[in-house]
Coordinates of C-alpha atoms and ligand atoms in Angstrom, one line a residue:
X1 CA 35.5 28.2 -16.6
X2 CA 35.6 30.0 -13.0
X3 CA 34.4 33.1 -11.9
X4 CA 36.6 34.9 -9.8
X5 CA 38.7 37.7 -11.8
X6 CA 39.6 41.2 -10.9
X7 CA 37.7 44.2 -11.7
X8 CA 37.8 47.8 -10.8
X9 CA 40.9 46.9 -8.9
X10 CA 39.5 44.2 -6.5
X11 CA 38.7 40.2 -6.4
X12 CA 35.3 39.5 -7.7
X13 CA 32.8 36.1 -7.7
X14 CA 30.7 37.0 -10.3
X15 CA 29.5 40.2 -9.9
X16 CA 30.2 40.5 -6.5
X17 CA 33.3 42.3 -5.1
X18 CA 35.0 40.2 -2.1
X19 CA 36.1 43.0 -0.6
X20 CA 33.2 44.4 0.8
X21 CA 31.5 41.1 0.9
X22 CA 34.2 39.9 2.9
X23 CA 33.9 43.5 5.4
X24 CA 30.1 42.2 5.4
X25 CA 30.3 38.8 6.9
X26 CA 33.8 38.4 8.3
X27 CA 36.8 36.2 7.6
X28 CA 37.5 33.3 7.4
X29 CA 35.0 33.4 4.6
X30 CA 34.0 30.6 2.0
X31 CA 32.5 31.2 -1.0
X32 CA 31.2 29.7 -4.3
X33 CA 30.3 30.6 -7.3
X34 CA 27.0 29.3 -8.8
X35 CA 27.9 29.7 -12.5
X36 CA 30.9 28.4 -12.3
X37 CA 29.4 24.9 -10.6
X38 CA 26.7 24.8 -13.1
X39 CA 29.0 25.4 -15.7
X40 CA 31.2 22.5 -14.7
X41 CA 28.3 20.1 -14.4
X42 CA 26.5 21.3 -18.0
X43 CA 30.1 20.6 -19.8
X44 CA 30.8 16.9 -18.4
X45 CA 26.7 16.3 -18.8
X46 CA 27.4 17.6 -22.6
X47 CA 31.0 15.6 -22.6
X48 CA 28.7 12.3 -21.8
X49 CA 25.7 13.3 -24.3
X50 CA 26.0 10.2 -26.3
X51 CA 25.8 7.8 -23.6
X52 CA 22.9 6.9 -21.4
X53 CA 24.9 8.7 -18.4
X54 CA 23.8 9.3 -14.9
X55 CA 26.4 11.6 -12.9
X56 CA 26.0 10.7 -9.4
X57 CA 28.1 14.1 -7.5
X58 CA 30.6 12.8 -5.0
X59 CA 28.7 14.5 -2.3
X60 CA 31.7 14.7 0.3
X61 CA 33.5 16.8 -2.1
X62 CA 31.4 19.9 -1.1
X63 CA 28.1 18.7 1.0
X64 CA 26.0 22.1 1.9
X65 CA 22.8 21.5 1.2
X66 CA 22.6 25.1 -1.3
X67 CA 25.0 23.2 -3.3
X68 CA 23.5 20.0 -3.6
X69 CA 20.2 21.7 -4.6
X70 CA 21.7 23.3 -7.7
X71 CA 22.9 19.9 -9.2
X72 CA 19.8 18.0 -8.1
X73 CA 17.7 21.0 -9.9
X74 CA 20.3 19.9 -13.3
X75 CA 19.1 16.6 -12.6
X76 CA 21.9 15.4 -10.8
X77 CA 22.1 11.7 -9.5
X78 CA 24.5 12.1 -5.9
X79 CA 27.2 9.9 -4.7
X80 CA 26.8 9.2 -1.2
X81 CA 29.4 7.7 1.6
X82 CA 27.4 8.1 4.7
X83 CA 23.4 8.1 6.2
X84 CA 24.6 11.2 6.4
X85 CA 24.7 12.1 3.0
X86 CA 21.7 10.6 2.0
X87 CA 19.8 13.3 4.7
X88 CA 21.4 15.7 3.3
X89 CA 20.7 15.0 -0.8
X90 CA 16.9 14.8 0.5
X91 CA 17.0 18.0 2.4
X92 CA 18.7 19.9 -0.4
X93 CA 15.8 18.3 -2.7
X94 CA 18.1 15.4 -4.5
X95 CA 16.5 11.9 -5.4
X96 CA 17.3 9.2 -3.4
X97 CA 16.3 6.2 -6.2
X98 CA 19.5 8.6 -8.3
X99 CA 21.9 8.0 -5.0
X100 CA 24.8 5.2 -5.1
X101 CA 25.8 4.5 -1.7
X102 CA 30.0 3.6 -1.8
X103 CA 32.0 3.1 1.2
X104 CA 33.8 0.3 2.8
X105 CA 32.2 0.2 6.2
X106 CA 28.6 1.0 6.0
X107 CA 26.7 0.3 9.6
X108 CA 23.3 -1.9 9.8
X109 CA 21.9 1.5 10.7
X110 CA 23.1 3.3 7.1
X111 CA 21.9 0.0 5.1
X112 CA 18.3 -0.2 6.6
X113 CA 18.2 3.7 6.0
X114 CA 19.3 3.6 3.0
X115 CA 17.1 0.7 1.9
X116 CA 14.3 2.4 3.4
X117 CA 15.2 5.6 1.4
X118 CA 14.8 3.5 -2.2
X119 CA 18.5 4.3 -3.6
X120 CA 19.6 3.4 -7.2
X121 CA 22.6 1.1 -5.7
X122 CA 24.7 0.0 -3.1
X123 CA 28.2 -0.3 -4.2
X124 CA 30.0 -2.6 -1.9
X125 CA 33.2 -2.8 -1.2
X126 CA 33.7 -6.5 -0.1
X127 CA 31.6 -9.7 0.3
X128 CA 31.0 -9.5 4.1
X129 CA 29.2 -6.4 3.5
X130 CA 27.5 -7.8 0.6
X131 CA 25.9 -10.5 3.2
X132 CA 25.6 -8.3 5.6
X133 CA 23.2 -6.6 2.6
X134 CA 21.2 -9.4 2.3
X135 CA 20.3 -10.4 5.7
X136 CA 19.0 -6.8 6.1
X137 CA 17.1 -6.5 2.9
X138 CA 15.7 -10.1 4.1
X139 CA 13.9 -8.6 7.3
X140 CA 12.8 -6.0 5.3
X141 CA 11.5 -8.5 2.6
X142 CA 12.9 -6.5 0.0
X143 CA 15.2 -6.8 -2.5
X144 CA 18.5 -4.7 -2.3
X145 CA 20.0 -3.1 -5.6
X146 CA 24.3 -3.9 -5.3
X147 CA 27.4 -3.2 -7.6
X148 CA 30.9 -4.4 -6.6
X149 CA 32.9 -1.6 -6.7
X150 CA 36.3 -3.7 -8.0
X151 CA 39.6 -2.5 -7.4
X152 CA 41.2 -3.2 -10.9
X153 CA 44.9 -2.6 -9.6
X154 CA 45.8 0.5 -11.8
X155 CA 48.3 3.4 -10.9
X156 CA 46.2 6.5 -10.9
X157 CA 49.3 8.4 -10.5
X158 CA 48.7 10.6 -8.3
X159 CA 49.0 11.4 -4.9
X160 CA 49.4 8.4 -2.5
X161 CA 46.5 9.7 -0.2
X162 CA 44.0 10.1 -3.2
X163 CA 44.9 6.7 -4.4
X164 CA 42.2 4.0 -4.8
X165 CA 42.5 1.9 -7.5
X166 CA 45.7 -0.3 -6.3
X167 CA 45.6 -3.5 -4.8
X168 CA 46.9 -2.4 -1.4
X169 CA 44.3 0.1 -1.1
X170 CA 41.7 -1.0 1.2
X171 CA 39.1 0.2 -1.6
X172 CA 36.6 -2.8 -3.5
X173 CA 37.1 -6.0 -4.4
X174 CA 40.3 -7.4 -6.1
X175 CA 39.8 -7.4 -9.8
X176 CA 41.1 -11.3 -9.9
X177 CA 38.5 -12.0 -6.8
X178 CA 36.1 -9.8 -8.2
X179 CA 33.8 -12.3 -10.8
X180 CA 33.7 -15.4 -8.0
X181 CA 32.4 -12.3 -5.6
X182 CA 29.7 -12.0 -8.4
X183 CA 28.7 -15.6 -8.4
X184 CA 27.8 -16.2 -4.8
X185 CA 26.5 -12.5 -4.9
X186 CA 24.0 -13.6 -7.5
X187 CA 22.8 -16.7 -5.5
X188 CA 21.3 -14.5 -2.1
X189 CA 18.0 -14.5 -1.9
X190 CA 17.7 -10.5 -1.0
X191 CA 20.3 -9.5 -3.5
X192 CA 19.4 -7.9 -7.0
X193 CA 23.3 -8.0 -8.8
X194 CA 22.5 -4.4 -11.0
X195 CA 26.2 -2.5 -11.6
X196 CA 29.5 -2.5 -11.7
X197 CA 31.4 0.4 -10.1
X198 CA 35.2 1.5 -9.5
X199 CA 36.9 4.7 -8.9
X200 CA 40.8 4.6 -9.0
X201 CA 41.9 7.6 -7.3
X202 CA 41.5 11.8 -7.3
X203 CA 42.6 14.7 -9.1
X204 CA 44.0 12.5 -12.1
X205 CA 45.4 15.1 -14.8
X206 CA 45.9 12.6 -17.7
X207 CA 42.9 10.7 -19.0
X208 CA 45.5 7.4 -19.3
X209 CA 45.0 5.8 -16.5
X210 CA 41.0 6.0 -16.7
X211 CA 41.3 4.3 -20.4
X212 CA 43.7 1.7 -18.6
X213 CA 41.2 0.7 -16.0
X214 CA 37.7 0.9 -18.9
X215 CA 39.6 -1.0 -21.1
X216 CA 40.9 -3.9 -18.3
X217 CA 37.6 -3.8 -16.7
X218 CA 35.4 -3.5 -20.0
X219 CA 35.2 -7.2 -20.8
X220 CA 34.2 -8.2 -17.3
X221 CA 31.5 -5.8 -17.3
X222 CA 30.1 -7.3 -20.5
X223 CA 30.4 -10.7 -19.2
X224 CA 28.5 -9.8 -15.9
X225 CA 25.8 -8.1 -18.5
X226 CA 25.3 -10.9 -20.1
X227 CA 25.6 -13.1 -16.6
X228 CA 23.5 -11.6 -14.8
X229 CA 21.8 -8.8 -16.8
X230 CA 23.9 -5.6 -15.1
X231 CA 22.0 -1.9 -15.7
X232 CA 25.3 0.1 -15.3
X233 CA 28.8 0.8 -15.0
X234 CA 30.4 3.2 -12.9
X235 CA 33.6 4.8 -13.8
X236 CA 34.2 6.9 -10.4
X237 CA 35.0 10.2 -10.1
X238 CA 38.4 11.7 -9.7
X239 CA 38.4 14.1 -12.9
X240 CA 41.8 16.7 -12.2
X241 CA 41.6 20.3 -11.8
X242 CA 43.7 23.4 -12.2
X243 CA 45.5 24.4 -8.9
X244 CA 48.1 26.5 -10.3
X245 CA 47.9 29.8 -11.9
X246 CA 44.4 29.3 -12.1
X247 CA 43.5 32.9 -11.6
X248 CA 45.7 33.8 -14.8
X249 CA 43.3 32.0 -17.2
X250 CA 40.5 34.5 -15.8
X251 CA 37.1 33.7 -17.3
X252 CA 38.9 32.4 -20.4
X253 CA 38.0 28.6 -20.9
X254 CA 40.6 26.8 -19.7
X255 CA 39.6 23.6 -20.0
X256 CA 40.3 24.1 -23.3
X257 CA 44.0 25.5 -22.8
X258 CA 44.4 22.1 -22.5
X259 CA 48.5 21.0 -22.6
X260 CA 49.7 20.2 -19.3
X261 CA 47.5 21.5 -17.4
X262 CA 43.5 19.9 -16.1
X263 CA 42.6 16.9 -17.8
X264 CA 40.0 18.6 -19.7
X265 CA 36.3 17.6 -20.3
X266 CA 37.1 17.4 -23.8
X267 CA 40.0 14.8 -23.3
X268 CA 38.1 12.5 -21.5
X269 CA 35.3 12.1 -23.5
X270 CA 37.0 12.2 -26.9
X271 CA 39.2 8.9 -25.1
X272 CA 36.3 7.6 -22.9
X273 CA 32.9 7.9 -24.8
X274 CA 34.0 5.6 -27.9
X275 CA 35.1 2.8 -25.5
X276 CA 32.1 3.2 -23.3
X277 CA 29.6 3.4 -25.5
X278 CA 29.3 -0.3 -27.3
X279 CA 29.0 -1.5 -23.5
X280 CA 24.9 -0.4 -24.3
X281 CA 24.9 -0.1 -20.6
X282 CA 24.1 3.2 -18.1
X283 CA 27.4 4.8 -17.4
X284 CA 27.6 6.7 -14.2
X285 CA 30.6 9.6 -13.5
X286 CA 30.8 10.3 -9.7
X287 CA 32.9 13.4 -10.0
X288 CA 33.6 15.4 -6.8
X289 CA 36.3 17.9 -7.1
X290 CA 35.7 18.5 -10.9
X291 CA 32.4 20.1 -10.1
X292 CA 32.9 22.2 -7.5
X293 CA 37.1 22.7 -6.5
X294 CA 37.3 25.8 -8.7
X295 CA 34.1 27.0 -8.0
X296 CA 35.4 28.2 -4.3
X297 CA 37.7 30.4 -2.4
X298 CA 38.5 30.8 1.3
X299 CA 38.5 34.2 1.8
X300 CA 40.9 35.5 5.1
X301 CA 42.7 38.2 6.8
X302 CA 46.2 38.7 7.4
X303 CA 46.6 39.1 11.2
X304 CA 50.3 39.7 11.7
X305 CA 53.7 40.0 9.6
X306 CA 56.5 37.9 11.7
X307 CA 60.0 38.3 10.1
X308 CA 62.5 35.4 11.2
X309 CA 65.8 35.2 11.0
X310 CA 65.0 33.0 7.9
X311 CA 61.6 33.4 6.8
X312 CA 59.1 35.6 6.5
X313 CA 55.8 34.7 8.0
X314 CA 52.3 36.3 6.9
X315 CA 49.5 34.8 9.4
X316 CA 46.1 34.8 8.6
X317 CA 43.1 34.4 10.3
X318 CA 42.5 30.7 8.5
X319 CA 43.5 27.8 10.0
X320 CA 44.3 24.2 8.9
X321 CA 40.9 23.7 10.8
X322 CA 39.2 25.6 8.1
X323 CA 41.3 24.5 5.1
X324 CA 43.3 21.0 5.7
X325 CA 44.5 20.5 2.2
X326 CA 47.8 22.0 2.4
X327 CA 49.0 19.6 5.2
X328 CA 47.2 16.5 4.8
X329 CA 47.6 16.1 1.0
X330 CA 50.8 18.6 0.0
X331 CA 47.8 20.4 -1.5
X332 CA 49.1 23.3 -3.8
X333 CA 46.6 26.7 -3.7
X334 CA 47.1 29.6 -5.7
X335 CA 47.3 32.7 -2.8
X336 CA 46.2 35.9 -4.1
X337 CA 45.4 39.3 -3.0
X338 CA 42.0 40.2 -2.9
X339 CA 42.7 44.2 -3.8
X340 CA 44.8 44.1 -7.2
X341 CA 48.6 44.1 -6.6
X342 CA 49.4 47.7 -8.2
X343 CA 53.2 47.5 -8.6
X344 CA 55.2 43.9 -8.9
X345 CA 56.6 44.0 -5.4
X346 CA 56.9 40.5 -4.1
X347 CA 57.7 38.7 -1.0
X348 CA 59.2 34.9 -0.2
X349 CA 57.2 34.1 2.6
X350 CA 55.0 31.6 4.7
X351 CA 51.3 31.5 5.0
X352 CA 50.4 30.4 8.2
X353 CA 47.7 30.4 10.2
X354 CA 46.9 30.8 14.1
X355 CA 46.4 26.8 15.3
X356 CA 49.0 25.1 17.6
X357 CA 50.5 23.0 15.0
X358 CA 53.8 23.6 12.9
X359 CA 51.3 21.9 10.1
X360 CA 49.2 25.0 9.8
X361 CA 50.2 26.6 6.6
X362 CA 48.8 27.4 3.4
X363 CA 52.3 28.3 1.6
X364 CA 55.9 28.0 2.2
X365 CA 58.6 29.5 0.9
X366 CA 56.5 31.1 -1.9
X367 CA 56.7 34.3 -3.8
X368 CA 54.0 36.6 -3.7
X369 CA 52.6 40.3 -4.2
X370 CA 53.2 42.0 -0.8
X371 CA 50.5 42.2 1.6
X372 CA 49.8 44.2 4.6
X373 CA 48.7 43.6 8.2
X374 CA 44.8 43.7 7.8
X375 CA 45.0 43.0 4.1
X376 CA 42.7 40.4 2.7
X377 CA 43.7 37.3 0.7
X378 CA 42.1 34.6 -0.9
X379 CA 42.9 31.1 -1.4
X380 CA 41.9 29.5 -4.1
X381 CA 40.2 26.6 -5.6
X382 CA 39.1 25.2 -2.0
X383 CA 35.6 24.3 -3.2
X384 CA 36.3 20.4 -2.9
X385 CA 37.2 19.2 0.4
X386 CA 37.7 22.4 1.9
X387 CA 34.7 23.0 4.5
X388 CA 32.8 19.4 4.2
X389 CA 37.0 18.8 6.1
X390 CA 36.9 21.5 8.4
X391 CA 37.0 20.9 12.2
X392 CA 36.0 23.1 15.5
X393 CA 39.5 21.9 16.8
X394 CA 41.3 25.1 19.0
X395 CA 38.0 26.0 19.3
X396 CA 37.7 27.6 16.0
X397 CA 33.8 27.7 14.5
X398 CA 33.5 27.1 11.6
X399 CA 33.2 29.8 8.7
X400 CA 30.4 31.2 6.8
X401 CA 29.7 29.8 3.8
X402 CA 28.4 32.3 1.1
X403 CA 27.1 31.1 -2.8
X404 CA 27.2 34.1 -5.2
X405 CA 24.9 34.3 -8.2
X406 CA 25.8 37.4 -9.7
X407 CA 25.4 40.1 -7.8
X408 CA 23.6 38.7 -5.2
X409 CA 25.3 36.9 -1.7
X410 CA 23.4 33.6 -0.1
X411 CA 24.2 33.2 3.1
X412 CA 23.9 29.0 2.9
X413 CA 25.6 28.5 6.2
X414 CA 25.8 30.9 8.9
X415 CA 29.2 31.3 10.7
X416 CA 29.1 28.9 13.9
X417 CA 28.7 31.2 17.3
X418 CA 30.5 30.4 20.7
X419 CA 27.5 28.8 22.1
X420 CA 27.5 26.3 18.5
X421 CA 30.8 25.2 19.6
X422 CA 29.8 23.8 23.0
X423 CA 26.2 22.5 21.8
X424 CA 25.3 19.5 22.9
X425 CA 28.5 19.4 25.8
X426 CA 26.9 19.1 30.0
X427 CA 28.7 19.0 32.9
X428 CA 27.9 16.1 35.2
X429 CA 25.6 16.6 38.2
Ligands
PLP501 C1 35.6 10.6 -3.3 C2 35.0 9.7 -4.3 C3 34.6 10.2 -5.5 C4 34.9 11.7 -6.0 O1 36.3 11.9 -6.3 P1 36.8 13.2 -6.9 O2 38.2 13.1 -7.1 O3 36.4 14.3 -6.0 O4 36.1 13.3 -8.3 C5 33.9 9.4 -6.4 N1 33.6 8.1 -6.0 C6 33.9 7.6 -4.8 C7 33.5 6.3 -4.5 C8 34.6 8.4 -3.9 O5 34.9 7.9 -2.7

């Protein structure tokens, strides 16, 4: 389900018309839905209700602190890649001892903090920083809670970038190295061996290759239970959402469209519970995009019309400093105008936005209703790695962030101000 619909001729969040919210607090302009993120986190949390099931947010998916509050109020466990994280899930009021810390390069300074902090796990990536673990929690004098996070060599299919789960990935351990890692693991003083974890890749939209990698990686994890007495299993995050023509489902459910499109909730835990469940350990989900990717738009202004000798350009006043999808991944997002097309009138054009880079576009070639100099338009489905990506580079600040709940507007982040960008910058004496 998702939020954002027209009514009474214009783009709505809820309640809320963009228009006039977006004539309020300027463009470029994120904004989320809070409905639409609860919803997503109620229907996985009901998906799971059989199992003893912790879902852990990937907090880098969308990491504003308004955000965060609303799943850890739901009860929310957070997945965290950074210190940085972790500061955050306590500001926004999550619980650390419900945080599992993944990463492949976490610093002495992120292990003591986060040791100090009391989180559920550690899920390491490799043996060094397993031992690395150990001689920290040892000054300490505590014991540190660890998972492997093992790299069972499945084909996620889809896209290279978002890949995780293949052996030449730099991601966890290999799955043949994986039980040996275990072993010497189990024999550190400082070390308290309680998961397993993996996550194979993003926006997956079958649920195949998440049975492949359970089922492969099922009867190690009941041989480390009954090893070593593992609490939980991790299955990652990476559930798939609907990019294209998502505004056409309006506030019908689409995960239940189902057929080609998102993998749907009800897919992957029709396929997933059954084979999860005789494990009779604590599953975690770590999902990222699923939870909040639908629930967001970027909200910006068409600046200027260019025509070429062989394209059209339509540039806006969002940059791939705002919205780095497009370039980095070949991210598709559905472009839409935010006052109801009337007619049927369409254009081929480019999206493009004002930074110095020939990669700064949102479309190309694509058809879509006209638009006008000073019309708005809104991109959509850029609540997962949309601002948590965003840079300041061509001295851009960054954009507001806004969370609707119904008819009301939070501002959750303020819009950055010239002085923002150079704070922190002197001039030598
Ligand atoms: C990024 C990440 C996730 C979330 O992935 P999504 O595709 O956004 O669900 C989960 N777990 C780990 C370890 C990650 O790095």
């Amino acid at each position: 389900m998702h939020s954002f619909r027209y009514q009474g001729g214009s783009l709505h969040c809820e309640d809320t018309n963009l228009e006039s919210l977006a004539r309020e607090h300027g463009t470029p302009l994120y904004v989320y839905s809070k409905a639409t993120i609860l919803d997503h986190y109620r229907r996985l949390a009901a998906g799971m209700s059989e199992l003893d099931c912790l879902i852990c947010f990937a907090t880098k998916a969308n990491s504003n602190i308004a955000v965060l509050n609303l799943l850890a109020e739901e009860g929310a466990g957070f997945d965290i890649v950074s210190a940085g994280e972790l500061f955050r899930v306590e500001k926004a009021g999550g619980d650390p001892g419900k945080c599992t810390f993944a990463g492949v390069a976490k610093t002495r300074k992120e292990i003591e903090y986060a040791l100090d902090r009391g989180i559920f796990s550690f899920n390491a990536e490799s043996e060094a920083e397993v031992r690395h673990i150990n001689e920290i929690a040892g000054e300490k004098g505590v014991k540190a809670p660890i998972a492997f996070r093992v790299n069972p060599n499945v084909d996620a299919k889809t896209h290279a970038k978002i890949t995780t789960g293949k052996s030449g990935n730099k991601f966890g351990v290999d799955f043949d190295l994986v039980r040996d890692a275990y072993a010497r693991a189990a024999e550190l003083p400082n070390i308290e061996v309680r998961g397993l974890q993996m996550h194979i890749g993003s926006q997956l939209t079958t649920v195949n290759p998440f049975v492949e990698a359970v089922e492969k990686v099922g009867p190690l994890v009941e041989e480390l239970k009954s090893n070593y007495g593992i609490e939980f299993f991790s299955i990652g995050g990476g559930i798939g959402i609907v990019y294209e023509d998502s505004l056409d489902s309006g506030d019908l459910d689409w995960w239940s469209q189902g057929q080609n499109r998102a993998l749907t909730i009800e897919q992957y835990s029709e396929k997933l519970v059954p084979l999860l469940k005789p494990l009779g350990l604590k599953i975690i989900l770590e999902p990222g995009r699923y939870m909040v990717g639908n629930a967001g738009v970027l909200l910006t202004e068409v600046v200027y019309e260019k025509q070429g000798t062989t394209k059209t350009f339509k540039i806006i006043d969002a940059g791939m400093n705002d919205l780095i999808r497009p370039t980095l991944y070949e991210g598709h997002h559905d472009i839409v105008p935010v006052k109801e097309p009337s007619g049927t009138k369409t254009e081929i054009v480019d999206i493009v936005g004002p930074v110095c880079e020939s990669g700064d576009f949102f479309a190309q070639n694509r058809e879509l209703p006209s638009v006008d100099e000073g019309d708005l338009i809104a991109v959509l489905s850029a609540g997962a790695y949309g601002f948590v990506m965003a840079s300041n580079y061509n001295s851009r600040p960054f954009p507001a962030e806004i969370l609707i709940d119904g008819e009301t507007a939070h501002v959750i982040r303020a819009r950055q101000s010239f002085d923002d960008l150079i704070a922190g910058e002197t001039i030598p004496a």
